[in-house]
Amino acid sequence: VKTTMKAAIMGKPGEIHLEERPVPEPDWGETLIKVKYIGICGSDVHLLHGKNSSAVYPLLPGHEFVGEVVEAKGEGSERLAVGDLVAAQEVISCGVCEACAKGEDNVCKNLKIIGIHTDGGFAEYVKVKTRKVFVLPKDIDLKVAVLIEPFAVAVHDVRRSELKVGETAFVAGGGPIGLLIGIAARLAGARKVVVSEVMESRLALAAELGFDTVNPTLESFDEDVRKLGGGRGFDVSFETAGVQQSMDACIEHTKNTGRVIILATPTVLPVLDTGKVFMKELSLLGVRVNAQYSFMGSVDIVTGGMIDEQLKLLISNEYTLDEIEEAFHEAETNKNAFKIIVKVS
């Protein structure tokens, strides 16, 4: 095994570069993974711009990765073999607080995230807790499997919404998570999914995925949403954009006693019309990253192959680790780029 590896380091906000780092040494209960593919998440771009208050620089980012097992030590290692293809949940939880005891590891009292609080996957190797590692089929397309983590977020959000077969869903924001929520909602039995988005390229992608689309910049927006909701409003709305207009739209267009799921991190805190919330008896629900049970669900769905073609549509470009600066540059400047993935090995 090599002793050093290439790693992409954010030395300070606004700067990312490659440097040689020691290959991490797994401790008891940890697995060393050789990274194959990794996706660039919107939160990685936020990290690059110093917009995460809990991040300490320099840091090694990246949490949407798949790879192969190099070494597993101690507890849990008996279920892994060298060379196994794996995905790993990015949530590092303590396992002993009340949230963890209830299986809610995503809101662990001592929550840490790989790629923010510990070294992440924009490197040739990454180490993770073995209990967060899931084995993938040998023949899986790793370019699809790299979307397991973001899809786990969508699975978690849809599960938390308690969406039922035959219900309708409104998704405010057609970015990667928004469209993945649409896919998950349809799998959960939504008979109609409407995606609201301002960017034409994303509207086109949403339409290609078979969703009804609306553009909030049009004067007819509210009327358009009403029509698509059959005049009755939507059973569930997902606020993924983090802006005032999308929050307003979710409150306005969710039917009486419906559910509004809030998952965006707003740059400006939105004003909430609590009058409408109680008049319509809406349920507001916050969701955070993904619980391990949801990650497991994402692994099962993605490895089952049922949404392969849909996931492939989301990948807009592929870079190598050597091109990490260009990859991040495109992720933050090319508004038409959707999901950018990096081939590491």
Coordinates of C-alpha atoms in Angstrom, one line a residue:
V1 CA 0.0 0.0 0.0
K2 CA 1.2 3.5 -0.8
T3 CA 2.2 5.7 2.2
T4 CA 1.3 9.0 0.6
M5 CA -1.7 10.1 -1.6
K6 CA -2.9 13.0 -3.6
A7 CA -5.5 15.0 -1.7
A8 CA -7.5 18.2 -2.6
I9 CA -7.0 20.7 0.2
M10 CA -8.9 23.9 0.8
G11 CA -6.1 25.8 2.5
K12 CA -8.4 28.8 3.1
P13 CA -11.7 30.0 1.8
G14 CA -11.6 30.6 -1.9
E15 CA -8.6 28.3 -2.6
I16 CA -8.3 24.5 -3.4
H17 CA -5.2 22.7 -4.5
L18 CA -3.7 19.2 -4.7
E19 CA -1.0 18.2 -2.2
E20 CA 0.7 15.0 -1.0
R21 CA -0.7 13.7 2.3
P22 CA 0.0 10.5 4.3
V23 CA -2.5 7.8 3.6
P24 CA -4.8 7.6 6.6
E25 CA -4.3 4.7 9.0
P26 CA -7.6 3.1 10.0
D27 CA -8.2 2.7 13.7
W28 CA -10.2 -0.2 15.4
G29 CA -13.7 -0.2 13.9
E30 CA -12.6 1.8 10.8
T31 CA -12.3 1.0 7.1
L32 CA -9.8 2.4 4.6
I33 CA -11.4 3.0 1.2
K34 CA -9.7 3.6 -2.1
V35 CA -11.9 6.3 -3.6
K36 CA -13.1 5.6 -7.2
Y37 CA -15.6 8.4 -7.8
I38 CA -16.9 11.4 -5.8
G39 CA -19.5 14.0 -6.5
I40 CA -19.3 17.8 -5.9
C41 CA -22.1 18.8 -3.6
G42 CA -23.5 22.4 -3.2
S43 CA -22.2 22.2 0.3
D44 CA -18.7 21.6 -1.0
V45 CA -18.9 24.9 -3.0
H46 CA -20.2 26.6 0.2
L47 CA -17.1 25.3 2.0
L48 CA -14.8 26.7 -0.7
H49 CA -16.3 30.1 0.0
G50 CA -16.1 29.9 3.7
K51 CA -19.8 29.7 4.2
N52 CA -19.8 26.9 6.8
S53 CA -19.4 28.3 10.3
S54 CA -18.3 25.0 11.7
A55 CA -15.5 24.3 9.2
V56 CA -11.9 24.8 10.2
Y57 CA -9.3 25.4 7.5
P58 CA -7.2 23.8 6.0
L59 CA -9.6 21.0 5.3
L60 CA -10.0 18.0 3.0
P61 CA -13.6 18.1 1.7
G62 CA -15.9 15.6 0.0
H63 CA -18.6 13.2 1.3
E64 CA -20.4 11.8 -1.9
F65 CA -17.9 9.0 -2.6
V66 CA -17.8 5.3 -3.6
G67 CA -14.7 3.2 -3.7
E68 CA -13.2 -0.2 -2.7
V69 CA -12.1 -1.6 0.6
V70 CA -8.3 -1.6 1.2
E71 CA -8.3 -2.5 4.9
A72 CA -10.9 -3.0 7.6
K73 CA -9.9 -3.3 11.3
G74 CA -11.7 -4.7 14.3
E75 CA -15.4 -4.5 15.0
G76 CA -17.6 -5.1 11.9
S77 CA -14.6 -5.9 9.6
E78 CA -15.7 -9.6 9.2
R79 CA -18.5 -8.6 6.8
L80 CA -16.0 -6.7 4.5
A81 CA -13.4 -8.2 2.1
V82 CA -10.5 -6.4 0.4
G83 CA -11.7 -5.2 -3.0
D84 CA -15.4 -4.9 -2.0
L85 CA -17.1 -2.0 -3.7
V86 CA -18.6 0.2 -1.1
A87 CA -20.5 3.4 -0.3
A88 CA -20.3 5.1 3.1
Q89 CA -22.7 7.3 5.0
E90 CA -21.0 10.7 5.7
V91 CA -22.6 11.1 9.2
I92 CA -20.3 10.5 12.1
S93 CA -22.4 9.8 15.1
C94 CA -21.4 9.0 18.7
G95 CA -23.8 6.1 19.1
V96 CA -24.6 6.8 22.7
C97 CA -26.6 10.0 22.9
E98 CA -30.5 10.0 23.0
A99 CA -30.8 10.7 19.3
C100 CA -28.4 7.9 18.4
A101 CA -30.2 5.5 20.7
K102 CA -33.4 6.2 18.8
G103 CA -31.8 5.6 15.5
E104 CA -31.7 9.3 14.6
D105 CA -28.0 9.5 14.0
N106 CA -28.4 12.4 11.6
V107 CA -29.2 14.7 14.6
C108 CA -26.6 13.2 17.0
K109 CA -25.8 15.5 19.8
N110 CA -22.1 15.2 18.8
L111 CA -22.7 15.1 15.0
K112 CA -19.7 15.4 12.7
I113 CA -19.7 15.2 8.9
I114 CA -17.0 13.6 6.8
G115 CA -15.4 16.2 4.6
I116 CA -16.2 19.1 7.0
H117 CA -15.1 18.0 10.5
T118 CA -12.8 15.1 9.4
D119 CA -10.9 14.4 6.2
G120 CA -13.2 13.7 3.3
G121 CA -13.1 11.9 0.0
F122 CA -11.4 14.3 -2.5
A123 CA -8.3 12.2 -2.1
E124 CA -7.1 8.8 -3.2
Y125 CA -8.0 7.3 0.1
V126 CA -10.5 8.0 2.9
K127 CA -11.1 6.3 6.3
V128 CA -14.6 5.8 7.7
K129 CA -16.4 4.1 10.5
T130 CA -17.0 0.5 9.4
R131 CA -20.6 0.5 10.7
K132 CA -21.4 3.2 8.2
V133 CA -20.0 1.2 5.2
F134 CA -22.4 -0.6 2.8
V135 CA -21.2 -3.2 0.3
L136 CA -22.3 -2.7 -3.4
P137 CA -22.7 -5.3 -6.1
K138 CA -19.5 -6.1 -8.0
D139 CA -21.1 -5.2 -11.4
I140 CA -22.6 -1.8 -10.3
D141 CA -22.0 1.3 -12.5
L142 CA -19.9 3.4 -10.0
K143 CA -20.9 6.6 -11.9
V144 CA -24.5 5.9 -10.8
A145 CA -23.5 4.6 -7.4
V146 CA -21.8 8.0 -6.6
L147 CA -25.3 9.4 -6.3
I148 CA -26.2 7.1 -3.4
E149 CA -25.4 9.8 -0.8
P150 CA -27.4 12.7 -2.3
F151 CA -30.2 10.2 -3.0
A152 CA -30.1 9.2 0.6
V153 CA -30.9 12.8 1.5
A154 CA -34.0 12.6 -0.8
V155 CA -35.1 9.2 0.6
H156 CA -34.8 10.7 4.1
D157 CA -36.8 13.8 3.3
V158 CA -39.6 11.8 1.6
R159 CA -39.8 9.3 4.4
R160 CA -40.0 12.1 6.9
S161 CA -42.8 13.7 4.9
E162 CA -44.9 10.5 5.3
L163 CA -46.0 10.8 1.7
K164 CA -48.6 8.3 0.8
V165 CA -49.5 6.4 -2.4
G166 CA -51.7 8.7 -4.5
E167 CA -50.7 11.9 -2.9
T168 CA -49.2 15.0 -4.6
A169 CA -45.9 16.7 -4.1
F170 CA -44.6 20.2 -4.8
V171 CA -40.8 20.7 -4.9
A172 CA -39.6 24.3 -4.6
G173 CA -36.1 24.3 -6.3
G174 CA -35.0 22.1 -9.1
G175 CA -31.3 21.5 -8.1
P176 CA -29.8 18.1 -7.5
I177 CA -31.6 17.4 -4.2
G178 CA -34.9 18.8 -5.5
L179 CA -34.9 16.5 -8.5
L180 CA -33.8 13.5 -6.4
I181 CA -36.7 14.3 -4.0
G182 CA -39.0 14.2 -7.0
I183 CA -37.6 10.8 -8.0
A184 CA -38.0 9.5 -4.4
A185 CA -41.5 10.9 -4.1
R186 CA -42.6 9.2 -7.3
L187 CA -41.1 5.9 -6.0
A188 CA -43.0 6.4 -2.7
G189 CA -46.3 6.6 -4.7
A190 CA -46.8 10.3 -5.5
R191 CA -49.3 10.5 -8.4
K192 CA -48.0 14.0 -9.4
V193 CA -44.8 15.8 -8.7
V194 CA -44.5 19.5 -9.6
V195 CA -41.0 21.2 -9.7
S196 CA -40.6 25.0 -9.4
E197 CA -37.4 26.4 -10.7
V198 CA -36.1 29.6 -12.3
M199 CA -33.3 28.2 -14.5
E200 CA -34.3 27.0 -17.9
S201 CA -31.8 24.2 -18.1
R202 CA -33.0 22.7 -14.8
L203 CA -36.7 23.1 -15.9
A204 CA -35.8 21.1 -19.0
L205 CA -34.1 18.4 -17.0
A206 CA -37.1 18.2 -14.6
A207 CA -39.4 17.9 -17.6
E208 CA -37.2 15.2 -19.1
L209 CA -37.5 13.3 -15.8
G210 CA -41.3 13.4 -16.3
F211 CA -42.2 16.1 -13.7
D212 CA -44.6 19.0 -14.3
T213 CA -42.7 22.2 -14.1
V214 CA -43.4 25.9 -13.2
N215 CA -41.2 29.0 -13.4
P216 CA -41.6 31.3 -10.3
T217 CA -40.4 34.3 -12.4
L218 CA -43.6 34.3 -14.5
E219 CA -46.5 36.5 -13.5
S220 CA -48.8 33.5 -13.9
F221 CA -46.8 31.4 -11.4
D222 CA -49.4 31.1 -8.6
E223 CA -52.1 30.4 -11.1
D224 CA -50.0 27.8 -12.8
V225 CA -49.2 26.0 -9.5
R226 CA -52.9 26.1 -8.6
K227 CA -53.9 24.5 -11.8
L228 CA -51.3 21.8 -11.5
G229 CA -52.5 21.1 -8.0
G230 CA -56.0 20.6 -9.3
G231 CA -57.2 23.6 -7.4
R232 CA -56.8 21.6 -4.2
G233 CA -53.2 22.3 -3.3
F234 CA -50.5 19.7 -2.6
D235 CA -50.4 17.1 0.1
V236 CA -46.6 17.7 0.7
S237 CA -44.3 20.5 -0.3
F238 CA -40.5 20.4 -0.1
E239 CA -38.6 23.7 0.4
T240 CA -35.2 23.1 -1.2
A241 CA -34.3 26.6 -2.4
G242 CA -33.9 28.5 0.8
V243 CA -35.4 31.8 -0.5
Q244 CA -38.4 33.8 0.6
Q245 CA -40.4 33.2 -2.6
S246 CA -40.1 29.4 -2.4
M247 CA -41.1 29.4 1.3
D248 CA -44.1 31.5 0.5
A249 CA -45.0 29.2 -2.4
C250 CA -44.8 26.1 -0.1
I251 CA -47.1 27.7 2.5
E252 CA -49.5 29.0 -0.1
H253 CA -49.9 25.9 -2.2
T254 CA -49.9 23.1 0.4
K255 CA -53.4 22.0 1.1
N256 CA -55.1 22.3 4.5
T257 CA -53.5 19.9 7.0
G258 CA -50.7 19.2 4.5
R259 CA -47.0 19.0 5.3
V260 CA -44.2 21.4 4.5
I261 CA -40.7 19.9 4.6
I262 CA -37.9 22.4 5.1
L263 CA -34.4 21.3 4.1
A264 CA -32.6 24.3 2.6
T265 CA -30.1 26.4 4.4
P266 CA -31.2 30.0 3.7
T267 CA -28.6 32.7 3.1
V268 CA -31.2 35.3 4.4
L269 CA -33.6 34.0 7.0
P270 CA -37.1 33.9 5.5
V271 CA -40.2 35.4 7.1
L272 CA -42.8 32.8 7.9
D273 CA -46.5 33.6 7.7
T274 CA -47.6 31.8 10.9
G275 CA -51.1 33.0 10.3
K276 CA -51.5 30.9 7.2
V277 CA -49.7 28.0 9.0
F278 CA -52.3 27.8 11.7
M279 CA -55.3 28.7 9.5
K280 CA -54.4 25.8 7.2
E281 CA -53.2 23.6 10.1
L282 CA -50.0 22.9 8.3
S283 CA -47.3 20.7 9.7
L284 CA -43.8 22.2 9.3
L285 CA -40.9 19.7 9.5
G286 CA -37.2 20.3 9.4
V287 CA -34.9 17.6 8.0
R288 CA -31.1 17.3 8.3
V289 CA -28.7 15.3 6.1
N290 CA -29.8 11.6 6.2
A291 CA -30.3 8.9 8.9
Q292 CA -28.5 5.6 8.4
Y293 CA -31.7 3.8 7.8
S294 CA -32.4 6.2 4.9
F295 CA -28.9 5.7 3.6
M296 CA -29.5 2.0 3.6
G297 CA -32.7 2.5 1.7
S298 CA -30.9 4.6 -0.9
V299 CA -28.3 1.8 -1.3
D300 CA -31.0 -0.7 -1.9
I301 CA -32.9 1.4 -4.5
V302 CA -29.8 2.5 -6.4
T303 CA -28.2 -1.0 -6.4
G304 CA -31.6 -2.4 -7.5
G305 CA -31.1 -0.5 -10.8
M306 CA -34.7 0.8 -10.9
I307 CA -33.7 4.5 -11.4
D308 CA -30.3 4.1 -13.2
E309 CA -31.5 6.0 -16.3
Q310 CA -32.9 8.8 -14.3
L311 CA -29.7 9.2 -12.2
K312 CA -27.5 9.2 -15.4
L313 CA -29.5 12.2 -16.6
L314 CA -28.3 14.2 -13.6
I315 CA -24.6 13.8 -14.3
S316 CA -23.4 16.7 -16.5
N317 CA -19.6 16.3 -16.4
E318 CA -16.7 14.2 -15.2
Y319 CA -13.2 15.4 -14.2
T320 CA -10.2 13.7 -12.7
L321 CA -8.7 14.5 -9.3
D322 CA -5.8 16.3 -11.1
E323 CA -8.5 18.7 -12.5
I324 CA -10.0 19.5 -9.2
E325 CA -9.7 23.2 -9.6
E326 CA -11.4 23.2 -12.9
A327 CA -14.1 20.8 -11.5
F328 CA -14.9 23.2 -8.7
H329 CA -14.7 26.2 -11.0
E330 CA -17.3 24.7 -13.3
A331 CA -19.5 23.7 -10.3
E332 CA -19.7 27.3 -9.1
T333 CA -19.7 29.2 -12.4
N334 CA -21.5 27.1 -15.0
K335 CA -25.2 27.6 -14.1
N336 CA -26.2 24.9 -16.6
A337 CA -23.9 22.2 -15.0
F338 CA -25.9 19.9 -12.8
K339 CA -24.0 17.2 -11.1
I340 CA -20.3 17.1 -11.5
I341 CA -18.4 14.0 -10.6
V342 CA -14.7 13.4 -10.1
K343 CA -12.9 10.1 -11.1
V344 CA -10.2 9.5 -8.6
S345 CA -8.9 6.1 -9.5

